[in-house]
mmCIF file of C-alpha atoms in Angstrom:
data_model
loop_
_atom_site.group_PDB
_atom_site.id
_atom_site.type_symbol
_atom_site.label_atom_id
_atom_site.label_comp_id
_atom_site.label_asym_id
_atom_site.label_seq_id
_atom_site.Cartn_x
_atom_site.Cartn_y
_atom_site.Cartn_z
ATOM 1 C CA MET Z 1080 16.633 -1.581 8.845
ATOM 2 C CA PRO Z 1081 16.572 2.095 7.383
ATOM 3 C CA ALA Z 1082 14.213 2.714 4.620
ATOM 4 C CA ASN Z 1083 15.222 2.692 1.157
ATOM 5 C CA ARG Z 1084 12.779 2.984 -1.957
ATOM 6 C CA ILE Z 1085 9.001 2.723 -1.421
ATOM 7 C CA PHE Z 1086 7.224 0.631 -4.135
ATOM 8 C CA CYS Z 1087 3.419 0.617 -4.608
ATOM 9 C CA ILE Z 1088 1.315 -1.646 -6.141
ATOM 10 C CA GLY Z 1089 -2.078 -0.379 -7.599
ATOM 11 C CA LYS Z 1090 -5.214 -2.093 -8.512
ATOM 12 C CA ASN Z 1091 -4.405 -5.247 -6.577
ATOM 13 C CA TYR Z 1092 -7.900 -5.987 -5.162
ATOM 14 C CA ALA Z 1093 -10.713 -6.920 -7.871
ATOM 15 C CA GLU Z 1094 -13.242 -5.399 -5.581
ATOM 16 C CA HIS Z 1095 -11.326 -1.923 -5.231
ATOM 17 C CA VAL Z 1096 -10.666 -2.061 -8.901
ATOM 18 C CA ALA Z 1097 -14.462 -1.885 -9.200
ATOM 19 C CA GLU Z 1098 -14.921 0.698 -6.892
ATOM 20 C CA LEU Z 1099 -12.376 2.810 -8.879
ATOM 21 C CA VAL Z 1100 -14.539 2.396 -12.042
ATOM 22 C CA HIS Z 1101 -17.448 3.921 -10.376
ATOM 23 C CA LEU Z 1102 -15.029 7.009 -9.517
ATOM 24 C CA GLY Z 1103 -14.043 7.212 -13.186
ATOM 25 C CA HIS Z 1104 -11.278 5.363 -13.412
ATOM 26 C CA SER Z 1105 -10.543 2.739 -16.017
ATOM 27 C CA PRO Z 1106 -9.960 -0.968 -15.458
ATOM 28 C CA ASP Z 1107 -6.750 -2.205 -16.101
ATOM 29 C CA GLY Z 1108 -5.326 -6.061 -16.201
ATOM 30 C CA ASP Z 1109 -1.651 -5.270 -15.521
ATOM 31 C CA CYS Z 1110 0.366 -5.072 -12.560
ATOM 32 C CA VAL Z 1111 0.358 -1.406 -11.675
ATOM 33 C CA VAL Z 1112 3.503 0.005 -9.964
ATOM 34 C CA PHE Z 1113 4.365 3.312 -8.755
ATOM 35 C CA MET Z 1114 6.654 4.708 -6.049
ATOM 36 C CA LYS Z 1115 7.070 7.137 -3.214
ATOM 37 C CA PRO Z 1116 10.218 8.769 -1.658
ATOM 38 C CA ALA Z 1117 11.047 8.117 2.077
ATOM 39 C CA SER Z 1118 9.695 11.565 3.215
ATOM 40 C CA CYS Z 1119 6.238 10.021 2.796
ATOM 41 C CA LEU Z 1120 6.741 7.486 5.828
ATOM 42 C CA VAL Z 1121 5.041 8.464 8.832
ATOM 43 C CA GLU Z 1122 5.659 6.260 11.994
ATOM 44 C CA GLU Z 1123 2.792 5.069 14.350
ATOM 45 C CA GLY Z 1124 1.864 7.693 16.974
ATOM 46 C CA GLN Z 1125 3.213 10.722 14.707
ATOM 47 C CA PRO Z 1126 0.274 13.090 13.084
ATOM 48 C CA ILE Z 1127 -0.739 12.734 9.487
ATOM 49 C CA VAL Z 1128 -0.571 16.015 8.133
ATOM 50 C CA LEU Z 1129 -3.309 16.046 5.305
ATOM 51 C CA PRO Z 1130 -2.671 18.082 2.524
ATOM 52 C CA ARG Z 1131 -5.230 21.254 2.301
ATOM 53 C CA ASP Z 1132 -7.093 22.654 -0.311
ATOM 54 C CA ARG Z 1133 -6.177 19.771 -2.794
ATOM 55 C CA GLY Z 1134 -9.168 18.037 -2.960
ATOM 56 C CA ALA Z 1135 -10.210 14.627 -1.060
ATOM 57 C CA VAL Z 1136 -7.347 12.640 0.880
ATOM 58 C CA HIS Z 1137 -8.129 8.970 0.675
ATOM 59 C CA HIS Z 1138 -7.174 6.049 3.192
ATOM 60 C CA GLU Z 1139 -5.884 2.923 1.448
ATOM 61 C CA ALA Z 1140 -4.915 0.217 4.026
ATOM 62 C CA GLU Z 1141 -2.464 -2.166 2.790
ATOM 63 C CA LEU Z 1142 0.018 -5.042 3.933
ATOM 64 C CA VAL Z 1143 3.349 -3.575 3.623
ATOM 65 C CA ILE Z 1144 6.588 -5.896 3.249
ATOM 66 C CA GLU Z 1145 10.054 -4.908 4.017
ATOM 67 C CA LEU Z 1146 12.968 -6.837 1.637
ATOM 68 C CA THR Z 1147 16.396 -7.975 2.517
ATOM 69 C CA GLY Z 1148 17.185 -7.342 -0.956
ATOM 70 C CA GLY Z 1149 17.687 -9.969 -3.805
ATOM 71 C CA GLY Z 1150 19.114 -8.112 -6.909
ATOM 72 C CA ARG Z 1151 17.618 -8.673 -10.119
ATOM 73 C CA ASP Z 1152 15.631 -11.253 -11.748
ATOM 74 C CA ILE Z 1153 14.450 -13.131 -9.013
ATOM 75 C CA PRO Z 1154 12.371 -16.289 -9.603
ATOM 76 C CA GLU Z 1155 8.897 -16.233 -8.305
ATOM 77 C CA ASP Z 1156 9.289 -19.398 -6.711
ATOM 78 C CA GLU Z 1157 12.670 -17.818 -4.820
ATOM 79 C CA ALA Z 1158 11.020 -14.263 -4.085
ATOM 80 C CA LEU Z 1159 9.785 -14.863 -0.335
ATOM 81 C CA ASP Z 1160 13.414 -15.735 0.396
ATOM 82 C CA CYS Z 1161 13.880 -11.720 0.273
ATOM 83 C CA VAL Z 1162 11.455 -11.006 2.545
ATOM 84 C CA ALA Z 1163 12.659 -9.601 5.908
ATOM 85 C CA GLY Z 1164 9.402 -8.140 7.759
ATOM 86 C CA MET Z 1165 5.987 -7.219 7.062
ATOM 87 C CA THR Z 1166 3.614 -4.801 8.802
ATOM 88 C CA LEU Z 1167 0.365 -2.726 7.699
ATOM 89 C CA GLY Z 1168 0.505 0.981 6.051
ATOM 90 C CA LEU Z 1169 -1.544 3.445 4.262
ATOM 91 C CA ASP Z 1170 -1.143 4.461 0.759
ATOM 92 C CA LEU Z 1171 -2.832 8.417 1.112
ATOM 93 C CA THR Z 1172 -4.092 9.338 -1.955
ATOM 94 C CA LEU Z 1173 -5.276 12.750 -3.283
ATOM 95 C CA ARG Z 1174 -7.916 11.096 -5.219
ATOM 96 C CA ASP Z 1175 -9.629 14.070 -7.203
ATOM 97 C CA LEU Z 1176 -6.347 14.996 -8.185
ATOM 98 C CA GLN Z 1177 -5.240 11.246 -9.399
ATOM 99 C CA THR Z 1178 -8.606 11.244 -11.168
ATOM 100 C CA ALA Z 1179 -7.750 14.298 -13.231
ATOM 101 C CA LEU Z 1180 -4.468 13.114 -13.636
ATOM 102 C CA LYS Z 1181 -5.360 9.659 -14.901
ATOM 103 C CA SER Z 1182 -8.012 11.153 -17.489
ATOM 104 C CA ASN Z 1183 -4.990 13.153 -18.827
ATOM 105 C CA GLY Z 1184 -2.805 10.548 -19.036
ATOM 106 C CA LYS Z 1185 -0.184 11.950 -16.475
ATOM 107 C CA PRO Z 1186 1.640 10.041 -13.775
ATOM 108 C CA TRP Z 1187 0.140 9.769 -10.547
ATOM 109 C CA GLU Z 1188 3.058 11.308 -8.333
ATOM 110 C CA LEU Z 1189 1.352 14.376 -7.416
ATOM 111 C CA ALA Z 1190 -1.584 12.408 -6.056
ATOM 112 C CA LYS Z 1191 0.316 9.609 -4.401
ATOM 113 C CA ALA Z 1192 4.049 10.809 -3.475
ATOM 114 C CA PHE Z 1193 3.616 13.822 -1.216
ATOM 115 C CA ASP Z 1194 5.203 14.066 1.975
ATOM 116 C CA GLY Z 1195 3.400 11.888 4.669
ATOM 117 C CA SER Z 1196 1.325 9.857 2.328
ATOM 118 C CA ALA Z 1197 2.852 6.578 3.565
ATOM 119 C CA PRO Z 1198 1.870 5.944 7.367
ATOM 120 C CA MET Z 1199 3.518 2.507 8.102
ATOM 121 C CA GLY Z 1200 3.364 0.477 11.292
ATOM 122 C CA ALA Z 1201 6.333 -1.186 13.159
ATOM 123 C CA VAL Z 1202 7.728 -3.994 11.016
ATOM 124 C CA LYS Z 1203 7.499 -7.884 12.705
ATOM 125 C CA PRO Z 1204 10.077 -10.226 11.401
ATOM 126 C CA TYR Z 1205 9.126 -12.438 8.623
ATOM 127 C CA LEU Z 1206 9.286 -15.997 10.088
ATOM 128 C CA GLU Z 1207 7.827 -17.887 6.854
ATOM 129 C CA GLN Z 1208 4.215 -16.890 7.724
ATOM 130 C CA ASP Z 1209 1.638 -17.611 4.779
ATOM 131 C CA LEU Z 1210 1.736 -13.991 3.245
ATOM 132 C CA GLN Z 1211 -1.581 -15.125 1.295
ATOM 133 C CA ASP Z 1212 -3.444 -15.762 4.634
ATOM 134 C CA ILE Z 1213 -3.399 -12.220 6.308
ATOM 135 C CA ARG Z 1214 -6.471 -10.428 7.590
ATOM 136 C CA PHE Z 1215 -6.812 -6.872 8.059
ATOM 137 C CA THR Z 1216 -8.584 -3.888 8.851
ATOM 138 C CA CYS Z 1217 -8.794 -0.118 8.833
ATOM 139 C CA HIS Z 1218 -11.151 1.855 11.248
ATOM 140 C CA VAL Z 1219 -11.605 5.576 11.127
ATOM 141 C CA ASN Z 1220 -13.425 6.930 14.337
ATOM 142 C CA GLY Z 1221 -14.046 3.585 15.337
ATOM 143 C CA GLN Z 1222 -16.123 2.914 12.414
ATOM 144 C CA LEU Z 1223 -14.977 0.023 9.962
ATOM 145 C CA ARG Z 1224 -14.072 0.970 6.846
ATOM 146 C CA GLN Z 1225 -12.008 -1.738 4.916
ATOM 147 C CA GLN Z 1226 -11.404 -5.151 5.537
ATOM 148 C CA GLY Z 1227 -9.197 -7.252 3.596
ATOM 149 C CA HIS Z 1228 -7.590 -10.633 3.068
ATOM 150 C CA THR Z 1229 -4.435 -10.986 1.126
ATOM 151 C CA ARG Z 1230 -5.622 -14.271 -0.706
ATOM 152 C CA ASP Z 1231 -7.723 -12.138 -2.538
ATOM 153 C CA MET Z 1232 -4.861 -10.226 -4.415
ATOM 154 C CA LEU Z 1233 -4.711 -10.483 -8.192
ATOM 155 C CA PHE Z 1234 -0.763 -10.546 -7.790
ATOM 156 C CA PRO Z 1235 0.356 -12.392 -4.673
ATOM 157 C CA VAL Z 1236 3.565 -10.924 -2.959
ATOM 158 C CA ALA Z 1237 5.851 -13.592 -4.533
ATOM 159 C CA ARG Z 1238 4.737 -12.366 -7.888
ATOM 160 C CA GLN Z 1239 5.240 -8.876 -7.113
ATOM 161 C CA ILE Z 1240 8.842 -9.077 -5.861
ATOM 162 C CA HIS Z 1241 9.503 -11.160 -9.129
ATOM 163 C CA ILE Z 1242 8.108 -8.479 -11.323
ATOM 164 C CA LEU Z 1243 10.101 -5.654 -9.280
ATOM 165 C CA SER Z 1244 12.984 -7.334 -9.892
ATOM 166 C CA GLN Z 1245 12.872 -7.453 -13.672
ATOM 167 C CA THR Z 1246 12.948 -3.439 -13.426
ATOM 168 C CA TRP Z 1247 15.236 -3.006 -10.352
ATOM 169 C CA ALA Z 1248 18.191 -4.563 -8.556
ATOM 170 C CA LEU Z 1249 15.999 -4.725 -5.312
ATOM 171 C CA GLU Z 1250 18.088 -3.578 -2.298
ATOM 172 C CA PRO Z 1251 17.778 -4.236 1.921
ATOM 173 C CA GLY Z 1252 15.470 -1.691 3.187
ATOM 174 C CA ASP Z 1253 13.220 -1.502 -0.183
ATOM 175 C CA LEU Z 1254 9.461 -1.386 0.954
ATOM 176 C CA LEU Z 1255 6.440 -3.024 -0.749
ATOM 177 C CA TYR Z 1256 2.974 -1.806 -0.254
ATOM 178 C CA THR Z 1257 0.918 -4.478 -1.971
ATOM 179 C CA GLY Z 1258 -2.291 -3.091 -2.595
ATOM 180 C CA THR Z 1259 -5.766 -2.075 -0.916
ATOM 181 C CA PRO Z 1260 -8.894 -3.942 -0.953
ATOM 182 C CA LYS Z 1261 -12.373 -1.931 -1.274
ATOM 183 C CA GLY Z 1262 -13.605 0.395 0.993
ATOM 184 C CA VAL Z 1263 -11.132 3.299 0.513
ATOM 185 C CA GLY Z 1264 -12.501 6.551 1.710
ATOM 186 C CA PRO Z 1265 -11.947 10.262 2.791
ATOM 187 C CA LEU Z 1266 -9.735 11.496 5.832
ATOM 188 C CA VAL Z 1267 -10.315 14.979 7.549
ATOM 189 C CA PRO Z 1268 -8.425 16.797 10.305
ATOM 190 C CA GLY Z 1269 -9.285 15.238 13.520
ATOM 191 C CA ASP Z 1270 -10.018 11.650 12.357
ATOM 192 C CA GLU Z 1271 -8.423 8.823 14.101
ATOM 193 C CA ILE Z 1272 -7.434 5.799 12.149
ATOM 194 C CA VAL Z 1273 -6.759 2.141 13.196
ATOM 195 C CA LEU Z 1274 -4.960 -0.579 11.250
ATOM 196 C CA SER Z 1275 -5.191 -3.921 12.776
ATOM 197 C CA SER Z 1276 -4.564 -7.585 11.961
ATOM 198 C CA PRO Z 1277 -4.394 -10.615 14.099
ATOM 199 C CA LEU Z 1278 -1.298 -11.600 12.720
ATOM 200 C CA LEU Z 1279 0.398 -8.159 12.760
ATOM 201 C CA GLY Z 1280 -0.766 -6.050 15.539
ATOM 202 C CA GLU Z 1281 -2.401 -2.784 15.715
ATOM 203 C CA PHE Z 1282 -1.350 0.669 14.649
ATOM 204 C CA ALA Z 1283 -3.045 3.914 14.976
ATOM 205 C CA TRP Z 1284 -2.690 7.692 13.826
ATOM 206 C CA SER Z 1285 -4.206 10.848 14.057
ATOM 207 C CA CYS Z 1286 -4.946 13.213 11.236
ATOM 208 C CA ALA Z 1287 -4.200 16.862 11.662
#
């Protein structure tokens, strides 16, 4: 299914919220939503071209959901009917720039929505697996950086879909990056990054 819009959820794991506070970010109890254009996508096996001279580029490993559509005002108890597939992906973030933008009350797009900022693995069909029982990891150069379990989400997938549908009519090919657990950190050219999950498989990229 061709990619349409990319919706992203921020601050969806409590321990990641805590590590951001140590970086100078304020805690936020609401569901944080931002978007990326389709030019952010990087297929598995393609190089991740990191921005240069713009400060630290952090990896954020996430469960990614592909939607069938669903339209507006989807009830939470019907939201998973709109799920077509699932995979793992990265929400790459220019962390220094994001911190500066937040401190000045400005939007995040310059730090989040740059070309190549959304590497994503191949999508696996959704067959009513429990989306709140998925384990996943992120390794950089063979070292474990992040490990997450979707049961720890502050806003489960069904709730996220419901919230998005209150503002947007959800369409086939919309993608949902569901938030990252703790352990985010910098990437540099030459790094090898691997996302894996017992349910979803393994996906790898090289940084250039």
